[in-house]
Each structure stands twice: as structure tokens, then as C-alpha cells.
Coordinates of C-alpha atoms in Angstrom, one line a residue:
M118 CA 84.9 71.8 91.1
K119 CA 85.9 74.9 89.2
R120 CA 84.5 78.3 90.1
D121 CA 81.5 79.4 88.1
N122 CA 82.7 82.9 87.4
T123 CA 86.0 82.1 85.6
S124 CA 86.0 85.6 83.9
T125 CA 87.3 87.1 87.2
I126 CA 90.3 84.8 87.4
P127 CA 93.4 87.0 86.8
A128 CA 95.5 86.3 83.7
V129 CA 99.3 85.9 84.1
D130 CA 102.0 86.3 81.5
L131 CA 104.2 83.2 82.2
S132 CA 106.9 84.2 79.7
V133 CA 108.2 87.2 81.7
H134 CA 111.9 86.9 82.6
H135 CA 114.3 89.8 83.1
Q136 CA 117.5 89.0 81.3
P137 CA 120.5 89.9 83.6
G138 CA 122.3 92.9 82.3
D139 CA 125.2 93.3 84.7
I140 CA 127.0 91.7 87.6
S141 CA 124.3 92.9 90.0
D142 CA 121.6 91.1 88.1
R143 CA 123.7 88.0 87.7
F144 CA 124.3 87.9 91.4
A145 CA 120.6 88.2 92.1
L146 CA 119.7 85.5 89.6
G147 CA 122.5 83.2 90.9
I148 CA 121.2 83.4 94.5
T149 CA 117.6 82.8 93.3
K150 CA 118.7 79.6 91.4
L151 CA 120.6 78.4 94.5
L152 CA 117.6 78.9 96.8
R153 CA 115.3 77.3 94.2
W154 CA 117.5 74.2 94.1
C155 CA 117.3 74.0 97.9
A156 CA 113.5 74.3 97.9
D157 CA 113.1 71.7 95.2
T158 CA 115.4 69.3 97.1
F159 CA 113.7 69.7 100.4
F160 CA 110.0 69.9 99.4
A161 CA 110.0 68.1 96.0
K162 CA 106.3 68.2 95.0
R163 CA 104.8 69.0 98.4
Y164 CA 103.6 72.3 97.1
G165 CA 101.3 73.2 100.0
H166 CA 104.1 72.8 102.5
R167 CA 106.6 74.5 100.2
A168 CA 104.2 77.5 100.1
I169 CA 103.9 77.7 103.8
V170 CA 107.7 77.9 104.4
L171 CA 108.5 80.1 101.4
E172 CA 105.6 82.6 102.1
T173 CA 107.0 83.2 105.5
V174 CA 110.2 84.4 103.7
A175 CA 108.4 86.1 100.9
A176 CA 106.9 88.8 103.1
V177 CA 110.4 89.8 104.5
P178 CA 111.8 91.8 101.5
S179 CA 108.9 94.2 101.2
M180 CA 108.9 94.9 104.9
V181 CA 112.6 95.5 104.9
G182 CA 112.3 97.7 101.8
A183 CA 109.4 99.7 103.3
T184 CA 111.3 100.2 106.6
L185 CA 114.6 101.4 105.0
T186 CA 112.8 103.5 102.4
H187 CA 110.8 105.2 105.2
L188 CA 114.0 105.9 107.2
R189 CA 115.8 107.2 104.1
C190 CA 112.9 109.6 103.3
L191 CA 113.0 110.9 106.9
R192 CA 116.7 111.5 106.7
K193 CA 116.6 113.2 103.4
L194 CA 113.3 115.0 104.0
E195 CA 111.9 113.7 100.7
A196 CA 108.7 112.0 99.4
D197 CA 108.7 108.3 98.9
R198 CA 106.9 108.3 95.5
G199 CA 104.4 105.8 96.8
W200 CA 107.0 103.1 97.4
I201 CA 106.4 102.6 101.1
R202 CA 102.7 101.9 100.8
T203 CA 103.3 99.6 97.8
L204 CA 105.8 97.6 99.7
M205 CA 103.7 97.4 102.9
E206 CA 100.7 96.2 100.9
E207 CA 103.0 93.6 99.2
A208 CA 104.1 92.4 102.7
E209 CA 100.5 92.1 103.8
N210 CA 99.5 90.3 100.7
E211 CA 102.3 87.7 101.2
R212 CA 101.2 87.2 104.8
M213 CA 97.7 86.5 103.6
H214 CA 99.2 83.9 101.2
L215 CA 100.8 82.2 104.3
M216 CA 97.6 82.2 106.4
T217 CA 95.7 80.7 103.5
F218 CA 98.1 77.8 103.0
V219 CA 98.4 77.2 106.7
A220 CA 94.6 76.5 106.6
I221 CA 95.2 74.0 103.7
A222 CA 98.4 72.2 104.6
K223 CA 99.3 72.0 108.2
P224 CA 103.1 72.5 108.7
T225 CA 105.1 69.8 110.5
L226 CA 107.2 70.5 113.6
L227 CA 110.4 70.3 111.4
E228 CA 108.9 72.9 109.0
R229 CA 108.1 75.2 111.9
W230 CA 111.7 75.1 113.1
L231 CA 112.8 75.6 109.5
I232 CA 110.6 78.7 109.3
L233 CA 112.2 80.2 112.4
L234 CA 115.7 79.6 111.1
V235 CA 115.2 80.6 107.5
Q236 CA 113.2 83.7 108.3
W237 CA 115.8 85.2 110.6
L238 CA 118.7 84.3 108.4
F239 CA 117.0 85.7 105.3
Y240 CA 115.9 88.9 107.2
I241 CA 119.4 89.7 108.3
G242 CA 120.9 88.9 104.9
F243 CA 118.3 90.8 102.9
F244 CA 118.6 93.8 105.3
V245 CA 122.3 94.0 104.7
L246 CA 121.9 93.6 101.0
Y247 CA 119.3 96.4 100.8
L248 CA 121.6 98.7 102.7
F249 CA 124.4 98.1 100.2
S250 CA 122.3 97.9 97.0
A251 CA 118.6 98.4 97.0
R252 CA 118.6 97.9 93.3
T253 CA 120.1 94.4 93.6
A254 CA 117.7 93.6 96.4
H255 CA 114.6 94.5 94.3
R256 CA 116.0 92.6 91.4
L257 CA 116.5 89.6 93.7
V258 CA 112.8 89.8 94.7
G259 CA 111.8 90.1 91.1
Y260 CA 113.6 86.8 90.3
F261 CA 112.1 85.2 93.4
E262 CA 108.7 86.1 92.2
E263 CA 109.5 84.7 88.7
E264 CA 110.2 81.4 90.4
A265 CA 107.1 81.7 92.6
V266 CA 105.0 82.0 89.4
V267 CA 106.7 78.8 88.1
S268 CA 106.1 76.9 91.3
Y269 CA 102.4 77.8 91.5
T270 CA 102.1 76.9 87.8
H271 CA 103.5 73.4 88.7
Y272 CA 101.1 73.3 91.6
L273 CA 98.2 73.9 89.2
N274 CA 99.4 71.2 86.9
E275 CA 99.5 68.8 89.9
I276 CA 95.9 69.7 90.8
D277 CA 94.7 69.4 87.2
A278 CA 96.4 66.0 86.9
G279 CA 94.7 64.8 90.1
R280 CA 97.9 64.3 91.9
S281 CA 97.1 67.0 94.5
P282 CA 93.5 67.1 95.9
N283 CA 91.5 70.0 94.8
V284 CA 90.0 70.7 98.2
A285 CA 87.6 73.5 99.0
A286 CA 89.1 77.0 99.4
P287 CA 89.4 78.0 103.1
A288 CA 87.2 80.7 104.5
I289 CA 90.1 83.2 104.8
A290 CA 90.7 82.9 101.0
L291 CA 87.0 83.5 100.2
Q292 CA 87.0 86.6 102.3
Y293 CA 90.3 88.1 101.2
W294 CA 90.0 87.6 97.5
G295 CA 86.2 87.7 97.3
L296 CA 86.1 84.2 95.8
P297 CA 82.6 82.5 95.4
G298 CA 81.4 80.0 98.0
N299 CA 82.2 77.0 95.7
A300 CA 85.8 78.1 95.1
T301 CA 88.5 75.4 95.4
L302 CA 92.2 75.2 96.0
R303 CA 92.8 75.6 92.2
D304 CA 91.1 79.0 92.3
V305 CA 93.3 80.0 95.3
V306 CA 96.4 79.0 93.5
L307 CA 95.3 81.0 90.4
V308 CA 94.9 84.2 92.4
V309 CA 98.0 83.7 94.4
R310 CA 100.0 83.2 91.2
A311 CA 98.6 86.4 89.9
D312 CA 99.6 88.2 93.1
E313 CA 103.2 86.8 92.7
A314 CA 103.3 87.9 89.0
H315 CA 102.3 91.4 90.1
H316 CA 105.1 91.5 92.7
R317 CA 107.5 90.3 90.1
D318 CA 106.6 93.2 87.8
V319 CA 106.7 95.8 90.5
N320 CA 110.1 94.7 91.9
H321 CA 111.7 94.5 88.5
S322 CA 110.4 98.0 87.8
F323 CA 111.8 99.3 91.1
A324 CA 115.2 97.8 90.3
A325 CA 115.1 99.4 86.9
Q326 CA 114.3 102.8 88.3
L327 CA 117.0 102.5 90.9
G328 CA 119.5 101.7 88.2
D329 CA 118.5 104.9 86.3
H330 CA 117.1 103.0 83.4
I331 CA 113.8 101.5 82.6
G332 CA 114.3 97.8 81.9
H333 CA 110.7 96.8 82.6
S334 CA 107.4 98.3 81.4
A335 CA 105.6 100.6 83.9
I336 CA 102.4 99.0 82.7
N337 CA 101.6 95.7 84.2
P338 CA 99.6 93.6 81.7
G339 CA 98.3 91.2 84.4
L340 CA 95.1 91.5 86.2
N341 CA 96.3 92.3 89.7
S342 CA 94.1 91.2 92.6
D343 CA 96.3 91.9 95.5
L344 CA 95.8 95.7 95.6
A345 CA 92.4 97.1 94.9
P346 CA 92.4 99.6 91.9
Y347 CA 91.5 103.2 92.5
P348 CA 88.0 103.8 91.1
W349 CA 88.5 107.4 89.9
H350 CA 89.7 108.8 86.6
A351 CA 90.0 112.3 85.3
S352 CA 87.1 114.1 83.6
T353 CA 87.8 116.2 80.5
D354 CA 87.3 119.5 82.3
E355 CA 90.2 118.9 84.7
I356 CA 93.8 120.2 84.4
E357 CA 95.1 119.3 81.0
K358 CA 98.9 119.7 81.5
P359 CA 100.6 117.8 84.3
A360 CA 102.0 119.8 87.2
I361 CA 105.1 117.6 87.4
A362 CA 107.4 116.0 84.9
P363 CA 107.0 112.3 84.0
Y364 CA 109.8 109.9 84.9
R365 CA 109.3 108.0 81.7
Q366 CA 107.5 108.5 78.4
T367 CA 106.9 106.0 75.6
A368 CA 107.6 106.6 72.0
D369 CA 104.8 108.0 69.8
F370 CA 102.6 105.3 68.5
D371 CA 100.2 105.5 65.5
E372 CA 97.2 103.3 64.8
N373 CA 99.5 100.6 63.3
T374 CA 102.3 100.6 65.9
L375 CA 100.1 100.9 69.0
P376 CA 101.1 97.8 71.1
A377 CA 98.6 95.0 71.2
A378 CA 99.0 94.9 75.0
L379 CA 97.5 98.4 75.3
K380 CA 94.5 97.4 73.2
R381 CA 93.5 94.6 75.6
R382 CA 92.7 94.8 79.3
H383 CA 95.7 95.8 81.5
N384 CA 96.5 97.7 84.6
T385 CA 98.8 100.5 85.4
A386 CA 101.4 99.3 88.0
S387 CA 101.2 99.9 91.7
G388 CA 102.5 103.4 92.7
V389 CA 102.4 104.6 89.0
W390 CA 100.1 107.2 87.5
G391 CA 99.7 107.5 83.7
V392 CA 98.7 110.1 81.2
V393 CA 97.5 109.0 77.8
R394 CA 98.4 112.0 75.6
V395 CA 96.9 112.1 72.1
K396 CA 98.9 114.3 69.7
Q397 CA 96.8 113.8 66.6
G398 CA 93.4 112.1 65.9
Q399 CA 91.2 110.4 68.5
L400 CA 91.6 107.5 70.9
K401 CA 88.9 105.8 73.0
L402 CA 89.9 105.0 76.5
T403 CA 87.8 102.5 78.4
F404 CA 87.9 102.0 82.1
L405 CA 86.7 98.7 83.4
E406 CA 86.2 99.0 87.2
P407 CA 83.8 100.8 87.2
H408 CA 83.0 100.8 83.4
S409 CA 83.2 104.2 81.7
E410 CA 84.6 105.5 78.4
Q411 CA 86.3 108.7 77.2
V412 CA 87.3 109.9 73.7
L413 CA 90.7 111.5 74.0
D414 CA 92.2 114.1 71.6
A415 CA 94.9 116.7 71.6
S416 CA 92.9 118.8 74.1
H417 CA 91.7 116.0 76.3
P418 CA 94.3 113.6 77.7
G419 CA 93.4 110.5 79.7
Y420 CA 94.5 110.1 83.3
L421 CA 95.2 106.7 84.8
A422 CA 95.3 105.9 88.5
P423 CA 97.6 103.1 89.9
Q424 CA 96.4 99.7 89.1
Q425 CA 93.4 101.0 87.1
A426 CA 92.1 98.4 84.7
H427 CA 91.6 99.8 81.2
F428 CA 92.3 99.5 77.5
V429 CA 92.5 101.8 74.5
E430 CA 91.2 101.8 70.9
P431 CA 92.3 104.1 68.1
L432 CA 89.5 105.8 66.3
G433 CA 91.1 106.1 62.8
K434 CA 94.5 107.7 62.3
V435 CA 96.1 108.7 65.6
S436 CA 99.4 109.6 67.2
V437 CA 99.7 108.9 70.9
C438 CA 102.2 108.4 73.7
V439 CA 101.9 107.4 77.4
E440 CA 103.6 109.3 80.3
F441 CA 104.4 107.7 83.7
Y442 CA 104.5 109.5 87.0
H443 CA 105.4 108.6 90.6
S444 CA 102.6 110.7 91.9
D445 CA 99.3 112.2 90.7
P446 CA 100.4 114.5 87.9
R447 CA 97.4 116.8 88.5
V448 CA 98.6 117.6 92.0
A449 CA 101.3 120.3 92.2

């Protein structure tokens, strides 16, 4: 049985793939393809059991990244730009994926031994990789998450075709994702896939930032359910000019070149603040959680919190750009 409130199911862009640009990216993609082949060979279409083993590994990179980022910030006496919290929340989210699938597909004794072996080998290997190249490590995770989205899409196809039973969602999933009481395994896979798509986007973005170039948009077009969006937004009587410089700024858009993705529901990425700066004309900014609207102009920019769901609509002729920050631009 499908859930009644299908409007709350997160949407996922299945076409996202980062094209490797250098040897670091190609190395990360090669490792990903090798591990994907191993998983396909061992698990075939036992997607529930595949999820249990792989989710025990999936929570490792973010914990390693958070630990080493924390230590680096302590050594250098510098701020973390929100990375530590983002990575810790990602690790927690992956752990909840594991606990959910353990309640659905009980792991065998062989799989439990495999978990012990793979987790320790991967932890040590990823720890060393992160020490030598954090950029490659985050790119690797981005590719891992691309494959996770593919795997969960295949899982959905198996459920829809009746080859995998669409059992009731376990209680832990109902509580964690706020699913309705009649939610099923299909609903769980949908929200888990959306989580993985979000992790994909965040890690590709981190890799791009570490490489001193932005190869992935700082706006995540998915509806991310793993981290709750901040409910606040700026009022028009707050500070108009940011106190810090943006790390990235888009080109100027007019009413004709404004990307379609900005005109439909999307979220700012985790750990990223945005400022919608209108240079000419007016733009309506609509926040969705909770619902509110602002009309922006040259004197009144719009402020976006991390993972805040919103969309924009030009009101006639307009010139606008979007700035991205690693911390709240209104705080000096």
C-alpha cells in the first residue's frame, strides 16, 4: 500500500553524475566501480541485505572526515565553516539507514562477519586516503552515493514489480522520517534514496571546494529529509550588506535566463547560506517551511539558511544573482 500523503516524498534527480576531471577523480571513480562490482557479485538482487552491509560502511567516511576536520581546525585555530556538524549528521543519518534495514532484513552470520571485516578495512583505508587527499576522499564518497542512488532505484523497481515484498515500514522509520502509520518499505526506500542523493551533492560540493573550483552547484535541487531545515529567514529590516565575503557568486540572471531549477522548489545545501541579491527590478522569494513570501529589490536582498526550502519568481524585468557563504553572512 502506498502512503496517502505522496506530496511529502522527496524528489531526486537521478541524472546527476560528476564527470571526472583529473587523475584524482578518475581514481575515486575507479575504486567506486570496483566496489560496486564486488557488491553486485556478492548480493545480486538481495537489496535488503546489501543495504545492511553497505550502510555499515557508508557511515564511516563522514565520521572520519568530521574527526580529521575537527583536529585540523584545532591545530590551525580556525573555524570549520559548518563542515563538522554536516559530516556528523551525515554519519548519524547513515546509521539510521542501517538500523532501519536491520529491522526489515535480518543479516546472516556470514554477513555479520563480513561487516566486521569490511568496516575495519574500509575505515583504515579511508582514514589514510583522507590524510593524503581530503578532496579525493570526498569525491569518492560522492561517487559512492551516486551508486547508492542507483541501487535504491533498482530496489524500488523490484518492489514495484512485485519481486520484493512491500512490507510495512518498521517503527524506527516511522519515527525518524515522520512517515505515516500506513507507510511501507517502498516509502522507506524513497526517503533513504533522497538522503543518499543529498549526501552525493554535499560531498561532490566539498570535493570541488577543496580543489579550489566549484564543480557542483551549491544549491541542492532535491528535497532533503535527512537534516531538518532551519525555519528562520531574514526580515527586510535586517542588515542589507553581508559582513563577510561570499565564496561563490553566480552570474547575473534576467527574467529569461533565470534557471528553471530556481523557479521550482529546491533547498540550499547543508552548511551553505545564500543571499539572493536583486540588482534591478523585483523578485518574489517564497519560503515553504514555514510558508512565507518576500518581494526583493535592490534595497532588500533575501537571506537563505542551510537546507531552507524555497523558490523564486521574477516580477517583470529583473537582474539577480545568488551569493553563497560558509557561515551566516549577517554575523560578523
